[in-house]
Coordinates of C-alpha atoms and ligand atoms in Angstrom, one line a residue:
M189 CA 0.0 -0.1 0.0
S190 CA 1.9 3.1 -1.4
N191 CA -0.2 5.5 1.1
V192 CA 1.3 3.8 4.2
H193 CA 3.9 5.7 5.8
V194 CA 5.6 3.4 8.7
V195 CA 7.9 5.7 11.0
N196 CA 10.6 3.7 11.9
H197 CA 12.7 6.2 13.1
P198 CA 14.6 4.6 15.9
L199 CA 13.3 7.4 18.5
V200 CA 9.9 6.7 17.5
Q201 CA 10.6 2.7 17.8
H202 CA 12.0 3.2 20.8
K203 CA 9.1 4.8 22.7
L204 CA 6.5 2.9 20.8
T205 CA 8.0 0.1 22.7
L206 CA 7.8 1.5 26.1
M207 CA 4.6 2.8 25.7
R208 CA 3.2 -0.9 24.8
S209 CA 4.5 -2.6 28.2
K210 CA 1.4 -3.2 30.6
T211 CA 3.7 -2.0 33.4
A212 CA 4.0 2.0 31.8
S213 CA 2.7 4.0 34.3
T214 CA -0.3 6.5 33.1
N215 CA 1.8 9.5 33.6
S216 CA 5.0 7.9 31.6
F217 CA 2.4 6.5 29.1
R218 CA 1.6 10.2 28.4
R219 CA 4.8 11.6 28.3
L220 CA 6.0 9.0 25.8
L221 CA 2.4 9.9 23.3
N222 CA 3.1 13.4 24.0
E223 CA 6.8 12.9 22.5
L224 CA 5.9 10.5 19.9
S225 CA 3.3 12.7 19.0
M226 CA 6.0 15.5 18.0
L227 CA 8.2 12.9 15.9
M228 CA 4.8 11.9 14.1
T229 CA 4.2 15.6 13.5
Y230 CA 7.5 15.7 12.2
E231 CA 6.8 13.4 9.6
V232 CA 3.7 14.2 8.5
T233 CA 4.6 17.8 7.9
R234 CA 7.5 17.0 6.2
D235 CA 5.8 17.9 2.4
M236 CA 3.8 20.7 3.7
P237 CA 3.7 24.2 1.1
M238 CA 6.0 26.8 2.5
Q239 CA 5.8 30.2 2.0
D240 CA 8.6 33.3 1.9
L241 CA 9.5 35.4 4.8
V242 CA 11.4 38.4 4.9
V243 CA 13.1 38.5 8.2
E244 CA 16.4 40.9 9.1
T245 CA 18.9 39.2 11.1
P246 CA 21.6 41.3 13.0
L247 CA 23.7 41.6 9.8
E248 CA 21.4 41.9 7.1
T249 CA 18.2 41.3 5.5
M250 CA 17.1 37.6 3.9
T251 CA 14.2 35.7 2.7
G252 CA 13.5 32.7 5.0
K253 CA 10.8 30.0 4.7
V254 CA 7.9 29.6 7.0
I255 CA 4.8 27.3 7.0
D256 CA 1.2 28.8 7.4
G257 CA 0.3 26.7 10.2
K258 CA -3.0 28.5 10.6
K259 CA -4.1 26.8 7.6
L260 CA -3.6 23.4 9.2
V261 CA -6.5 21.6 11.2
F262 CA -5.5 18.7 13.4
V263 CA -8.7 16.9 13.7
S264 CA -9.0 14.7 16.7
I265 CA -10.9 11.6 17.0
L266 CA -12.2 11.5 20.4
R267 CA -11.4 10.7 22.9
A268 CA -8.2 9.0 22.6
G269 CA -7.2 11.5 19.7
N270 CA -7.1 14.2 22.2
G271 CA -3.6 12.4 23.8
I272 CA -2.1 13.1 20.3
L273 CA -2.8 16.5 19.9
D274 CA -0.8 18.2 22.7
G275 CA 2.4 17.0 21.0
M276 CA 1.2 18.0 17.7
L277 CA 0.2 21.8 18.9
S278 CA 3.5 21.9 20.6
V279 CA 5.5 21.6 17.2
V280 CA 2.7 23.4 15.0
P281 CA 1.0 26.1 18.0
G282 CA -0.6 27.7 15.1
A283 CA -3.0 24.9 14.0
R284 CA -7.0 24.9 14.7
V285 CA -8.0 21.9 15.9
G286 CA -11.4 20.0 15.1
H287 CA -13.2 17.4 17.0
I288 CA -15.1 14.5 15.9
G289 CA -16.9 12.6 18.9
L290 CA -17.6 9.0 18.2
Y291 CA -18.2 5.6 20.2
R292 CA -17.7 2.3 19.1
D293 CA -21.2 0.2 19.3
P294 CA -19.6 -2.5 21.6
K295 CA -22.0 -5.4 19.5
T296 CA -21.3 -4.3 15.9
L297 CA -17.9 -2.4 16.0
T298 CA -19.6 0.3 14.3
A299 CA -19.3 4.1 15.0
V300 CA -21.8 6.3 15.9
E301 CA -21.5 9.8 15.8
Y302 CA -22.2 11.9 19.0
Y303 CA -20.0 15.3 18.3
F304 CA -18.7 17.2 15.5
K305 CA -17.1 20.7 15.5
M306 CA -14.7 22.0 12.7
P307 CA -13.1 25.3 12.7
P308 CA -14.6 27.8 9.7
E309 CA -13.0 27.9 5.8
M310 CA -12.6 24.2 6.2
H311 CA -12.1 24.4 1.9
E312 CA -9.1 26.4 2.6
R313 CA -7.3 23.7 5.1
D314 CA -5.0 20.7 5.2
A315 CA -6.6 18.5 7.6
I316 CA -4.8 15.7 9.7
V317 CA -6.9 13.2 11.5
V318 CA -5.7 11.5 14.9
D319 CA -6.7 8.5 16.7
P320 CA -3.6 6.4 18.3
M321 CA -5.0 3.1 17.0
L322 CA -6.6 2.1 13.6
A323 CA -8.0 -1.0 14.4
T324 CA -11.3 -2.0 12.4
G325 CA -10.9 1.3 10.7
H326 CA -14.8 2.2 11.4
S327 CA -13.9 5.4 13.6
A328 CA -11.4 6.6 11.2
I329 CA -13.8 5.9 8.4
A330 CA -16.6 7.3 9.7
A331 CA -14.3 10.6 10.7
I332 CA -13.0 10.8 7.4
D333 CA -16.7 10.4 5.6
R334 CA -18.1 13.3 7.5
L335 CA -14.8 15.4 7.2
K336 CA -15.1 15.3 3.7
E337 CA -18.5 17.0 3.7
C338 CA -16.1 19.8 4.5
N339 CA -14.2 19.7 1.6
P340 CA -10.8 20.2 3.3
K341 CA -7.7 20.8 0.6
S342 CA -6.5 17.6 1.9
I343 CA -6.6 15.0 4.5
K344 CA -4.1 12.6 6.1
F345 CA -4.2 10.3 8.9
V346 CA -1.8 9.5 12.0
C347 CA -2.3 6.8 14.4
L348 CA 0.4 5.0 16.5
L349 CA -0.9 1.5 15.6
T350 CA -2.8 0.0 13.0
C351 CA -2.7 -3.9 11.6
P352 CA -3.8 -5.1 8.2
E353 CA -7.4 -5.4 8.9
G354 CA -7.4 -1.5 9.7
L355 CA -5.4 -0.9 6.5
A356 CA -7.7 -3.0 4.1
A357 CA -10.8 -1.0 5.0
M358 CA -9.3 2.3 4.9
E359 CA -7.6 1.8 1.5
K360 CA -11.2 0.4 0.3
A361 CA -13.0 3.0 1.9
H362 CA -10.5 5.9 1.7
P363 CA -7.7 5.1 -0.8
D364 CA -6.9 8.8 -1.3
V365 CA -5.9 9.4 2.5
P366 CA -2.0 9.0 3.1
I367 CA -1.8 7.2 6.6
Y368 CA 1.3 7.5 9.0
T369 CA 1.4 4.8 11.7
A370 CA 4.5 4.0 13.9
A371 CA 3.9 0.4 13.4
I372 CA 1.6 -2.2 11.6
D373 CA 0.7 -5.1 14.0
R374 CA 0.0 -8.9 13.5
Q375 CA -3.7 -8.9 13.5
L376 CA -7.2 -8.0 15.6
N377 CA -8.8 -9.9 18.2
D378 CA -12.4 -10.5 18.3
H379 CA -13.0 -7.6 20.3
G380 CA -11.3 -5.5 17.8
Y381 CA -8.1 -4.8 19.6
I382 CA -4.7 -4.6 17.6
L383 CA -2.5 -7.7 18.7
P384 CA 0.0 -7.7 20.3
G385 CA -0.6 -3.6 20.6
L386 CA -0.7 -1.8 23.6
G387 CA -4.5 -2.5 25.1
D388 CA -6.9 0.3 25.2
A389 CA -5.5 3.7 24.1
G390 CA -8.1 5.8 25.6
D391 CA -7.9 4.1 29.0
R392 CA -4.1 4.1 29.0
I393 CA -4.0 8.1 28.3
F394 CA -6.8 9.0 30.8
G395 CA -6.1 6.4 33.6
T396 CA -9.4 5.2 33.1
Q397 CA -8.7 1.6 33.8
Ligands
URA287 N1 -8.8 0.7 20.0 C1 -7.5 0.8 21.2 O1 -7.5 1.7 22.0 N2 -6.9 -0.3 21.3 C2 -6.9 -1.0 20.1 O2 -6.2 -2.2 20.6 C3 -8.1 -0.9 19.4 C4 -8.8 0.0 19.3

């Protein structure tokens, strides 16, 4: 799948392995997620358009390059997506933020929407959708279906972990959306969890279990 970018930088892999451990505390899980999110942002923004900016150095005037962070929108799939936002915003502080609230129906594992809020002028923005786990793909697909109704200029998807089932589902539903992940794990279990995975990302970020 040419649209899938596995970020296998040693720093990313190191932090992901520490996060997987069931003995990682909520505190260290969150800190590692924060650091990992910054590194993933570095990769996903690699081809962002730049514009010229004239600056005066202490010695002379020159034309440098800047990104237009205000045109970027990070779209968090609640609630686990919010765990990625802090790290992303610390490296792109001018970005806008949208939220999509979806819950997983425990019987059908399908996504049900309960919240949707985007900044204005979405047609001028590049959207980066974030959710730590691309598992069945139901939430990501539903979120991107909904986001496409706002017509953003482009859409990318960032997660920490995915699996062949999630990638296949995304490839079928949204082949135009590039996926950035730190790893592709083996498989899904019968409850829609990624194996070997890292457990329930939301619970581990917020300490709810
Ligand atoms: N969501 C999670 O938090 N973990 C998984 O393994 C799959 C979906």
